[in-house]
Rosetta silent file (secondary structure, phi, psi, omega in degrees, C-alpha in Angstrom):
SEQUENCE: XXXXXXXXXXXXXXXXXXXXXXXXXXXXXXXXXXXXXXXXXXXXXXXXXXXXXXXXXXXXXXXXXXXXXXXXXXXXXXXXXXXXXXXXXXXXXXXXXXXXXXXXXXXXXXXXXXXXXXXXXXXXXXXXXXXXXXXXXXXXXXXXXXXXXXXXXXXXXXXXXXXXXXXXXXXXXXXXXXXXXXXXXXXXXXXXXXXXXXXXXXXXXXXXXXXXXXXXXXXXXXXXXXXXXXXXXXXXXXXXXXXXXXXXXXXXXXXXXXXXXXXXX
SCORE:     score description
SCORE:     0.000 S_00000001
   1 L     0.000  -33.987 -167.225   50.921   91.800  118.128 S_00000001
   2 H   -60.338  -59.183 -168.303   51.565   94.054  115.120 S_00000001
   3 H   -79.445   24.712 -144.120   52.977   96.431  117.270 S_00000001
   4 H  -144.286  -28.903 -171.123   55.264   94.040  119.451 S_00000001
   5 H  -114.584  -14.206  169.149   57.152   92.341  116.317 S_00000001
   6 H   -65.856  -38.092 -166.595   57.638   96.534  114.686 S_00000001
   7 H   -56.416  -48.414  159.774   59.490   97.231  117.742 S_00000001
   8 H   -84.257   -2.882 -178.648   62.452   95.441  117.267 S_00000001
   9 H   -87.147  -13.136 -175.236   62.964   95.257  113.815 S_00000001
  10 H   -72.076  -55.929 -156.703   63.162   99.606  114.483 S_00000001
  11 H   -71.562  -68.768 -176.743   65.901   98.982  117.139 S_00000001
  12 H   -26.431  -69.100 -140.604   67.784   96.195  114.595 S_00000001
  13 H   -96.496   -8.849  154.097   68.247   97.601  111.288 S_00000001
  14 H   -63.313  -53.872  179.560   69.616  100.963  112.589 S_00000001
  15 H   -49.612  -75.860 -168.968   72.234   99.107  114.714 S_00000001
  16 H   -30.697  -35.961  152.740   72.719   97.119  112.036 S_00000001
  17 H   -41.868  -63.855  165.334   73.631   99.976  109.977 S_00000001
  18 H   -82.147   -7.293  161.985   75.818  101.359  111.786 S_00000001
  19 H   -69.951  -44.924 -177.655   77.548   98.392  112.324 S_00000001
  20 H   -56.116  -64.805  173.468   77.524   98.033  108.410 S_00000001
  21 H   -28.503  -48.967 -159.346   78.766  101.602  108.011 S_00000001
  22 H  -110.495    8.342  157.394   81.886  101.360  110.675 S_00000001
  23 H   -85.975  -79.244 -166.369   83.211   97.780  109.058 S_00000001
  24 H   -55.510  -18.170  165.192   83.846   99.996  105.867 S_00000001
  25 H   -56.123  -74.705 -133.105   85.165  103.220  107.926 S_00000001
  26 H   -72.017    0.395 -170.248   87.427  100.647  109.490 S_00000001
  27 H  -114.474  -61.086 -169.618   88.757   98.942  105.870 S_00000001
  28 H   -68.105  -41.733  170.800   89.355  102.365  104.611 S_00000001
  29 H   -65.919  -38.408 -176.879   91.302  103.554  107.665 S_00000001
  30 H   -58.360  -75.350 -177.442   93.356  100.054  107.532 S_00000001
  31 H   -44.927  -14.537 -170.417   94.339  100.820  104.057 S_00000001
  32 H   -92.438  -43.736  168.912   95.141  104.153  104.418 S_00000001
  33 H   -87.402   -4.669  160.628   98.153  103.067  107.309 S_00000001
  34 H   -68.701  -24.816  158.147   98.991  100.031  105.218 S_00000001
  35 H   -66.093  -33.324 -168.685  100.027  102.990  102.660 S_00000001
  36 H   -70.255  -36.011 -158.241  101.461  105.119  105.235 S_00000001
  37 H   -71.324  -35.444 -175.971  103.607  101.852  106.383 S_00000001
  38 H   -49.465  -38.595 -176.021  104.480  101.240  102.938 S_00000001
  39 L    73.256   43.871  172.425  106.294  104.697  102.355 S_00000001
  40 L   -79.221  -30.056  158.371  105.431  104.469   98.883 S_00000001
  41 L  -116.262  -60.005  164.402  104.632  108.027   98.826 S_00000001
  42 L   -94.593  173.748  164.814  104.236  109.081  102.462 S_00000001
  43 L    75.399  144.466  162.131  105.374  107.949  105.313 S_00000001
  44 L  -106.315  152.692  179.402  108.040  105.396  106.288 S_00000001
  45 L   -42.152  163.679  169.800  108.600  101.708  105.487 S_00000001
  46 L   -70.644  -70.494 -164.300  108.120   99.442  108.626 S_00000001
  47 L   -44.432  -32.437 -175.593  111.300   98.036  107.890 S_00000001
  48 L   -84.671  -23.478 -159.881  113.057  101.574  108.021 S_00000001
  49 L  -103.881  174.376 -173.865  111.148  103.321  110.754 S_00000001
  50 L    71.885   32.246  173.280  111.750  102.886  114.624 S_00000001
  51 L    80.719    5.212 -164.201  115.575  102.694  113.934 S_00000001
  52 L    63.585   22.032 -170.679  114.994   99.692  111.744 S_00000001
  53 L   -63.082  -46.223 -174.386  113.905   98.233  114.809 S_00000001
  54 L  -102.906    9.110  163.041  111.261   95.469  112.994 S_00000001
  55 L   -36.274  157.432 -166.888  113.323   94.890  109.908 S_00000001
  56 L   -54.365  -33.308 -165.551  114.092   91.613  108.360 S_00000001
  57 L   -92.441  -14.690 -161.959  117.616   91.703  110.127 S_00000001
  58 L   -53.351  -40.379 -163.052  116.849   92.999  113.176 S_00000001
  59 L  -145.290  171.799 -159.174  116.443   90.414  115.821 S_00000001
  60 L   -65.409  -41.323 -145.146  116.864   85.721  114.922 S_00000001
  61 L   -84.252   -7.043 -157.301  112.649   85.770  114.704 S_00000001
  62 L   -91.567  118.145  151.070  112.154   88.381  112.188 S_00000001
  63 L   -17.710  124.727  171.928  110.901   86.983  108.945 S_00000001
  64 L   -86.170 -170.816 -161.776  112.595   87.973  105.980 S_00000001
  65 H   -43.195  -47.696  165.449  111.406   90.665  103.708 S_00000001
  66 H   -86.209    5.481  160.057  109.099   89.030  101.530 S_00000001
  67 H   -61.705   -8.680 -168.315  107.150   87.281  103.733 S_00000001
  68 H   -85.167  -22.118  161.267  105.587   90.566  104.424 S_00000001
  69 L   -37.382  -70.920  166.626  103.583   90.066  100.992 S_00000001
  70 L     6.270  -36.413  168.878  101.150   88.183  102.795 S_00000001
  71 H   -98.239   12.796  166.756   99.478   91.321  103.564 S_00000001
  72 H   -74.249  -55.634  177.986   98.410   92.315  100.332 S_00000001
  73 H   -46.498  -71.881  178.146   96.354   89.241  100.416 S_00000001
  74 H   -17.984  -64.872 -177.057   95.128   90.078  103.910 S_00000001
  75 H   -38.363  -50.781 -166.314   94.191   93.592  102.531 S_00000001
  76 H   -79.221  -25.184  165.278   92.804   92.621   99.828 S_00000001
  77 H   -54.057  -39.943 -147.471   90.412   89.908  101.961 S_00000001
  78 H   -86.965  -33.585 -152.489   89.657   92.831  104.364 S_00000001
  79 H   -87.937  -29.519 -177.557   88.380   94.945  101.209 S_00000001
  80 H   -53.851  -53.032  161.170   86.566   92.010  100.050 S_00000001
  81 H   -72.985  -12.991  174.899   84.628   91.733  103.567 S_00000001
  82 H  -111.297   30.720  141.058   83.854   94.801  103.942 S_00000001
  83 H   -83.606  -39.208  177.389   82.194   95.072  100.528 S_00000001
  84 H   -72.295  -39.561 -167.531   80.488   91.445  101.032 S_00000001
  85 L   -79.467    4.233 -144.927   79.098   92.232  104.378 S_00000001
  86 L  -117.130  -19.453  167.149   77.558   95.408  103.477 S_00000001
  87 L   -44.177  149.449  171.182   75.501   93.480  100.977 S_00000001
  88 L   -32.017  -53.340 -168.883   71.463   93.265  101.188 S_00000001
  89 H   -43.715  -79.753 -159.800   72.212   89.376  102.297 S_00000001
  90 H   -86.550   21.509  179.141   74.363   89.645  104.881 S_00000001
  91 H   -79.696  -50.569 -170.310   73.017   93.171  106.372 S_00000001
  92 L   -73.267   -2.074 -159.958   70.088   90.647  108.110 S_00000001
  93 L   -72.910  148.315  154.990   72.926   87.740  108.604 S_00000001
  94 L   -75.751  -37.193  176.951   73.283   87.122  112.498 S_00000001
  95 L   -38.164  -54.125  176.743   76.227   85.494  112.040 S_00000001
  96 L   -84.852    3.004 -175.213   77.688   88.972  110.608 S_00000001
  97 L   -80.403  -37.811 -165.655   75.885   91.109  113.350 S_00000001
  98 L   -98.413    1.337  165.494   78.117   89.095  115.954 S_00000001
  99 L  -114.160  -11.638 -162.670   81.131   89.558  113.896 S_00000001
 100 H   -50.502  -80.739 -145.097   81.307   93.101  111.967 S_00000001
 101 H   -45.862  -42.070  171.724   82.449   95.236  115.426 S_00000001
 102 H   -69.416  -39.141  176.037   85.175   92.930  116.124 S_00000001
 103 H   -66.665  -37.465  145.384   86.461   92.536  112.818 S_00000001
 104 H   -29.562  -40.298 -154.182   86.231   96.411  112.887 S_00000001
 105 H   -93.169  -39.946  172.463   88.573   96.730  116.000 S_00000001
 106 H   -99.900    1.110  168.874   91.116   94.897  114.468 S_00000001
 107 H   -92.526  -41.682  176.268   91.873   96.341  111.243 S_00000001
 108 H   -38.014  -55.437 -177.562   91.418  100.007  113.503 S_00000001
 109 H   -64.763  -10.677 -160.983   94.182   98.432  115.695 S_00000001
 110 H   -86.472  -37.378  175.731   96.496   97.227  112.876 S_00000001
 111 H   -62.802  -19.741  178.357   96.248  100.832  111.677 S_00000001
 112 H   -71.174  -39.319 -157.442   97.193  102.451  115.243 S_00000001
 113 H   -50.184  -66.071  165.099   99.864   99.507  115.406 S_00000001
 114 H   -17.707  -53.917 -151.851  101.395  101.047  111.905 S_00000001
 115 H   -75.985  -60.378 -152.727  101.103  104.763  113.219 S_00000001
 116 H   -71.865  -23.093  177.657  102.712  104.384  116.583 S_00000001
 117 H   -78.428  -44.545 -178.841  106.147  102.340  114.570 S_00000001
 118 H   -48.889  -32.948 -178.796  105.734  105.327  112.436 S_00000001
 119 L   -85.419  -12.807 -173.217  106.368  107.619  115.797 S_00000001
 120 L    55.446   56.704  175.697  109.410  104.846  116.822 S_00000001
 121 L  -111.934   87.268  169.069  107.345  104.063  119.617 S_00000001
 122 H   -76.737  -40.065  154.989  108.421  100.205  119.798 S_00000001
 123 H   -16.562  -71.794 -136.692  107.024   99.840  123.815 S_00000001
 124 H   -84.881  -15.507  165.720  103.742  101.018  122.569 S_00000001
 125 H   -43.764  -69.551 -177.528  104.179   98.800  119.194 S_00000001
 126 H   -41.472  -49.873 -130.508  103.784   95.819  121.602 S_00000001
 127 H   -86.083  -39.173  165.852  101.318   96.897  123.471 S_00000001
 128 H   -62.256  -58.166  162.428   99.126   97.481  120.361 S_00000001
 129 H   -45.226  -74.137 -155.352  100.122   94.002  118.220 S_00000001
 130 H   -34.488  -43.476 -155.970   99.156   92.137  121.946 S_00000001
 131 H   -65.072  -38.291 -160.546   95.482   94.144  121.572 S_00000001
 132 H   -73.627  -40.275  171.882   95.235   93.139  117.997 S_00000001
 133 H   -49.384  -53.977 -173.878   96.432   89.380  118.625 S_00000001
 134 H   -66.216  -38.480  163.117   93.679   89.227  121.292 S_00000001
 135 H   -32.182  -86.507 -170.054   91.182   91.244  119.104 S_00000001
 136 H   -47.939  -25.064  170.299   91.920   88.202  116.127 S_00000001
 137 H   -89.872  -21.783  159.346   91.390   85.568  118.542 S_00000001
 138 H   -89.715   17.856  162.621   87.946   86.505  119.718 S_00000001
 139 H   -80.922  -46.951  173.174   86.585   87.031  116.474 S_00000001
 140 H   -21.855  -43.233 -144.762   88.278   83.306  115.557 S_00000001
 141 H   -85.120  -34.453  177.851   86.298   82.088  118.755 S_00000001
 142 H   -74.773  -61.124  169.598   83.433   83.673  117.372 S_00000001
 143 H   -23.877  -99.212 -164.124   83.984   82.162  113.424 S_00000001
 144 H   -43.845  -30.275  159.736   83.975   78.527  115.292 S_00000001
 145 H   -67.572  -38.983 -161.812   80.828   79.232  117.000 S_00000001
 146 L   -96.759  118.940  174.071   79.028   80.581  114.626 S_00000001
 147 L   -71.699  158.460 -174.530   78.995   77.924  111.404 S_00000001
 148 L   -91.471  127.151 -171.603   79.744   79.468  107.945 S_00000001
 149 L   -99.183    0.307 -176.433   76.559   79.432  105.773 S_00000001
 150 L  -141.702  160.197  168.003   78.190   79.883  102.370 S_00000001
 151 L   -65.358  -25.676 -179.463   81.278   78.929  100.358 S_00000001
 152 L  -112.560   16.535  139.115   82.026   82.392   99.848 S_00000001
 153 L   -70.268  -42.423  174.822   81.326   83.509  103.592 S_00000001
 154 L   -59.383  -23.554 -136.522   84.190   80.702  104.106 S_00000001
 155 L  -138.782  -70.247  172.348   86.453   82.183  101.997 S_00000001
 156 L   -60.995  -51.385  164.199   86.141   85.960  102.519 S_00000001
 157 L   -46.975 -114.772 -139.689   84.850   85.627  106.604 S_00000001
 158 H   -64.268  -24.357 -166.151   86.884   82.866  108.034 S_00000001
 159 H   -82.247  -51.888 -166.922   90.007   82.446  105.379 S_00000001
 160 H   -62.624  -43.903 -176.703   90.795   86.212  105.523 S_00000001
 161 H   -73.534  -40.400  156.078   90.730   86.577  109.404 S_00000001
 162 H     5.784  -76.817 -173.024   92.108   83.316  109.312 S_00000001
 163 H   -81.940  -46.755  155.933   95.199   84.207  107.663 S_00000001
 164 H   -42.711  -12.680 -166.945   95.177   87.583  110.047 S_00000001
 165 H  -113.027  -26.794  164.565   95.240   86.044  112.772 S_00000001
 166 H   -88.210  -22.809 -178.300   98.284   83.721  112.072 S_00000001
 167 H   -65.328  -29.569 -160.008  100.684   85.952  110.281 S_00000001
 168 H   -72.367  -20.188 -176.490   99.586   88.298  113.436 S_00000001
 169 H   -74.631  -49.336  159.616  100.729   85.670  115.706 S_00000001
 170 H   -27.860  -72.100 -168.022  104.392   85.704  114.067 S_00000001
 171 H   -52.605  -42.211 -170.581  104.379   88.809  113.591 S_00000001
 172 H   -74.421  -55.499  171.143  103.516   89.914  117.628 S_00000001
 173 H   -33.716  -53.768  148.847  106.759   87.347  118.457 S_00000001
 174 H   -72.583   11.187 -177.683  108.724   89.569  116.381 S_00000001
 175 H   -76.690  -51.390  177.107  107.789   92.464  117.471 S_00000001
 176 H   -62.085  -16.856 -179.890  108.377   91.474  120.822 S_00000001
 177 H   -77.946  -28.827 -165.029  111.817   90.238  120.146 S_00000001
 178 H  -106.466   92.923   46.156  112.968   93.839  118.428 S_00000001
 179 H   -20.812  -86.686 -177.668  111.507   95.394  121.500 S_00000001
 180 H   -47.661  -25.904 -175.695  113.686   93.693  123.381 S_00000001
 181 L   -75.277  -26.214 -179.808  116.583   94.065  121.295 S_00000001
 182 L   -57.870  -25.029 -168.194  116.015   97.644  121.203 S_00000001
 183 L   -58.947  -38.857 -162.490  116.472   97.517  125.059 S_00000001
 184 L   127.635  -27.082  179.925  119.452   95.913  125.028 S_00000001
 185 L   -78.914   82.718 -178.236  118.664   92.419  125.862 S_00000001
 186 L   -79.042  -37.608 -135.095  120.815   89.959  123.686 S_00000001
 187 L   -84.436  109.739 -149.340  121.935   87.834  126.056 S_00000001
 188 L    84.275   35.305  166.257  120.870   84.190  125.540 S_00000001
 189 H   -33.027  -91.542 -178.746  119.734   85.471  121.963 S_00000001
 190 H   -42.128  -63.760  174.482  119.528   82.077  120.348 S_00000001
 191 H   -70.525   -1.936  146.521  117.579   80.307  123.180 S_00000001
 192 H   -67.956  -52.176 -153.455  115.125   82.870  123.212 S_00000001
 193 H   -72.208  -60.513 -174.946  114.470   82.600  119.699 S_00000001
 194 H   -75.331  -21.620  178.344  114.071   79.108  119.951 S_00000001
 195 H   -45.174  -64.377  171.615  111.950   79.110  122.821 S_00000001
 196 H   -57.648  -81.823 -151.446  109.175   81.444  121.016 S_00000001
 197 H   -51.544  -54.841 -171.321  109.429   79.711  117.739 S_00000001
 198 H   -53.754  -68.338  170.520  108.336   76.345  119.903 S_00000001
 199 H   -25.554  -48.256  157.592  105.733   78.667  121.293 S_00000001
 200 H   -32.243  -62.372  158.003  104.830   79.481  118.051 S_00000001
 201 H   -51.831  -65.470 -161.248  104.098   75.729  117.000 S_00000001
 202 H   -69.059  -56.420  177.305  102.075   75.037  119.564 S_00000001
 203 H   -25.530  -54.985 -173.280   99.919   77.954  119.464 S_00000001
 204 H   -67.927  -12.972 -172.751   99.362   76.997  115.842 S_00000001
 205 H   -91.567  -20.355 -160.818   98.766   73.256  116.908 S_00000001
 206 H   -80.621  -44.043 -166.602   96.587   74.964  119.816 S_00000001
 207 H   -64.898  -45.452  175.207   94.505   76.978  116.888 S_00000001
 208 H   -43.134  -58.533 -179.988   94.240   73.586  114.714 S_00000001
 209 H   -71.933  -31.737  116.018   92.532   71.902  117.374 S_00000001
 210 H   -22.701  -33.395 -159.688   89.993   74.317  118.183 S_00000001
 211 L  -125.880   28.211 -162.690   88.805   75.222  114.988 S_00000001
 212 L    17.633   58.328  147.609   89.342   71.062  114.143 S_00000001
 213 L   113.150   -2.054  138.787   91.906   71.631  111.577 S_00000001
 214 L    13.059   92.446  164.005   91.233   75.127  109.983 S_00000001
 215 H   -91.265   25.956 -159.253   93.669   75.741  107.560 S_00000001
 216 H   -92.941  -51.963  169.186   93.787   79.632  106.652 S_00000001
 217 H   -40.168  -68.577  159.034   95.675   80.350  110.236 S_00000001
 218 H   -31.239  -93.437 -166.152   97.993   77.132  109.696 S_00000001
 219 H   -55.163  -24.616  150.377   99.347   78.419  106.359 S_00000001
 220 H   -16.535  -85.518 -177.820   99.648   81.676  107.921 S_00000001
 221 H   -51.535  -51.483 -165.170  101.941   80.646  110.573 S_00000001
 222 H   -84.399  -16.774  154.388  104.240   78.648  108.561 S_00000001
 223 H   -79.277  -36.576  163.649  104.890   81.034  106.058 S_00000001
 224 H   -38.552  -64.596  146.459  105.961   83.161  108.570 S_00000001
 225 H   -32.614  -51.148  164.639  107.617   80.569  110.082 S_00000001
 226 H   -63.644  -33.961 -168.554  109.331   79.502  106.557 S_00000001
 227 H   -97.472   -5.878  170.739  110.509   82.982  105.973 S_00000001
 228 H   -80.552  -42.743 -165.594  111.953   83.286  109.647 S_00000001
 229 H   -69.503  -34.997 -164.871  113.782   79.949  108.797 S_00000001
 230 H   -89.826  -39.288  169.808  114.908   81.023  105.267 S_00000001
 231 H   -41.085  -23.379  171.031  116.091   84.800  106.802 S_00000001
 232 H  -124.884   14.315 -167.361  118.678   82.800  109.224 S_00000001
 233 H   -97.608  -70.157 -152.025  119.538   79.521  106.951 S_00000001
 234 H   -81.234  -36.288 -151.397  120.371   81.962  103.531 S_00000001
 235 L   -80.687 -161.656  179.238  119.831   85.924  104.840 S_00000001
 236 L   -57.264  -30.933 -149.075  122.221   88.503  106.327 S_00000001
 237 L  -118.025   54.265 -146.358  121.608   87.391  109.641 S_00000001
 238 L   -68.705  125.703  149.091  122.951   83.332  109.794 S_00000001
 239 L  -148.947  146.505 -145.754  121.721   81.437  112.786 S_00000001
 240 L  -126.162  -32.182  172.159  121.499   77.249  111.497 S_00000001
 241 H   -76.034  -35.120  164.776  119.665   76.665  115.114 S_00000001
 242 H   -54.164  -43.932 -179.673  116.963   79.032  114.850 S_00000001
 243 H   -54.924  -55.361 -173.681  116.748   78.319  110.939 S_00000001
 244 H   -67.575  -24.423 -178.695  116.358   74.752  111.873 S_00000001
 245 H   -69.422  -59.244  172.142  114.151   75.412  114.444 S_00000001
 246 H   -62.800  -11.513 -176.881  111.757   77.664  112.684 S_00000001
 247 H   -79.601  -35.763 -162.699  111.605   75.122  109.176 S_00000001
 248 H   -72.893  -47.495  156.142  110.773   72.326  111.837 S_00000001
 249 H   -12.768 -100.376  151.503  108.469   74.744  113.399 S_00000001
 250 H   -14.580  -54.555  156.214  106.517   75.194  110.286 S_00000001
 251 H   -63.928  -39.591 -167.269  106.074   71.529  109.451 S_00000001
 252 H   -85.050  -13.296  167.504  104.626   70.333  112.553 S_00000001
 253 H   -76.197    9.605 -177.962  102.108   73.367  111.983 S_00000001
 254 H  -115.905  -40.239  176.963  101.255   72.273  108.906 S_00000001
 255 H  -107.460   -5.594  165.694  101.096   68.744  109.187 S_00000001
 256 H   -92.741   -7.127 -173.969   99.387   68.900  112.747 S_00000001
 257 H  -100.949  -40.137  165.597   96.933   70.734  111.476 S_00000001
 258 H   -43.872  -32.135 -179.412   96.381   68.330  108.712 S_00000001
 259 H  -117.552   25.623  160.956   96.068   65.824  110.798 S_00000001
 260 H   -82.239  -31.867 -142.721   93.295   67.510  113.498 S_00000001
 261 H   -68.412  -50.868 -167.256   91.773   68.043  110.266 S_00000001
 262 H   -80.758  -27.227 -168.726   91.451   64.433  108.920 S_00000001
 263 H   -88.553  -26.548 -179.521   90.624   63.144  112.190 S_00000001
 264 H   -65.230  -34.860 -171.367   87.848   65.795  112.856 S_00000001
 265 L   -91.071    0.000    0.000   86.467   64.597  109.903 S_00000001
């Protein structure tokens, strides 16, 4: 018996280690291409590299420029988890055993995403948001499976990837739009624009209802959404149907999720 219950805790807490270990690689490597993207010393801004291809102006969907704050928070939630999970506590949590690798995968991808706009590789931009979008939705899938066992597992855990996984949802719709624009493809400009921005909503109405009413994803989206709306209402780049589209956008993600929320409860 003795030797039957040693056996697996010897397999465990090594994994587990190394699991611990490559969450905090994977934090340090994020931050290191959220610097590069910054250009504050190296490197070029997002907005500037690729031709100016994902800039605030580029294409009706692209958010304007300060909406892009948003990832400081993110950042700073990412630094937060991978200091919390590495704790005594949560080294034995199952909960964090089934989420560290994935939550690993995607901050690895957001740094390749970064690298490859840095190269003006916009193709391969997409290809890389799409992995990361899919990444952030199965750790979400996992976060709803798995219940949250603390206030401040709720808060670091589900609110930060939360809010990753909806600005990331914007964010791959504009990506995909200054793809295309790079290509060449204007034509029907506006009703593309509005098309995805509907897409948009529902996705976020899709995430509300799954996760009964989650709101770190919700305000996500709709700040995007608000800053896509205020970028063609006010910015360089005037379009009054998208702008209307994306403000309306934004409200029914906000208030649909409010009201999965209240009804879940």
């Amino acid at each position: 018996m003795t030797h039957d219950t040693a056996t697996p805790r010897q397999h465990t807490e090594p994994a587990s280690s190394g699991s611990v270990l490559l969450v905090v690689v994977s934090a340090i490597v994020a931050l290191v291409g959220g610097f590069l993207g910054s250009g504050a010393v190296v490197g070029t801004p997002i907005a500037e590299a690729a031709d100016g291809a994902l800039s605030a102006t580029a294409t009706l969907v692209a958010p304007a420029g300060p909406a892009f704050s948003i990832w400081s928070v993110i950042y700073l939630g990412l630094i937060a988890y991978a200091v919390w999970q590495a704790l005594p506590a949560q080294r034995r949590s199952e909960r964090q055993r089934a989420l560290r690798v994935p939550i690993a995968v995607t901050m690895l991808l957001n740094a390749a995403w970064i690298t490859v706009v840095q190269f003006g590789q916009v193709l391969l931009s997409v290809v890389v948001i799409v992995a990361l979008l899919a990444s952030l939705a199965f750790v979400f899938a996992r976060l709803i499976a798995a219940p949250r066992t603390t206030a401040v597992d709720a808060v670091i855990t589900d609110g930060t990837m939360g809010l990753y996984l909806g600005w990331v949802a914007i964010a791959t719709v504009a990506n995909l739009s200054a793809w295309l624009a790079s290509t060449g493809v204007e034509s029907a400009a506006t009703l593309w624009a509005v098309l995805v921005l509907v897409v948009a909503a529902l996705v976020g109405l899709f995430l509300a209802t799954v996760s009964a009413g989650r709101a770190a994803p919700a305000l996500a989206l709709a700040w995007g959404l608000g800053w896509v709306a205020q970028g063609r209402l006010s910015g360089e780049v005037l379009n009054t149907t998208v702008g209307w589209t994306a403000a309306t956008a934004a409200v029914v993600v906000l208030v649909g999720t409010v009201a999965v929320r209240v009804r879940s409860r």
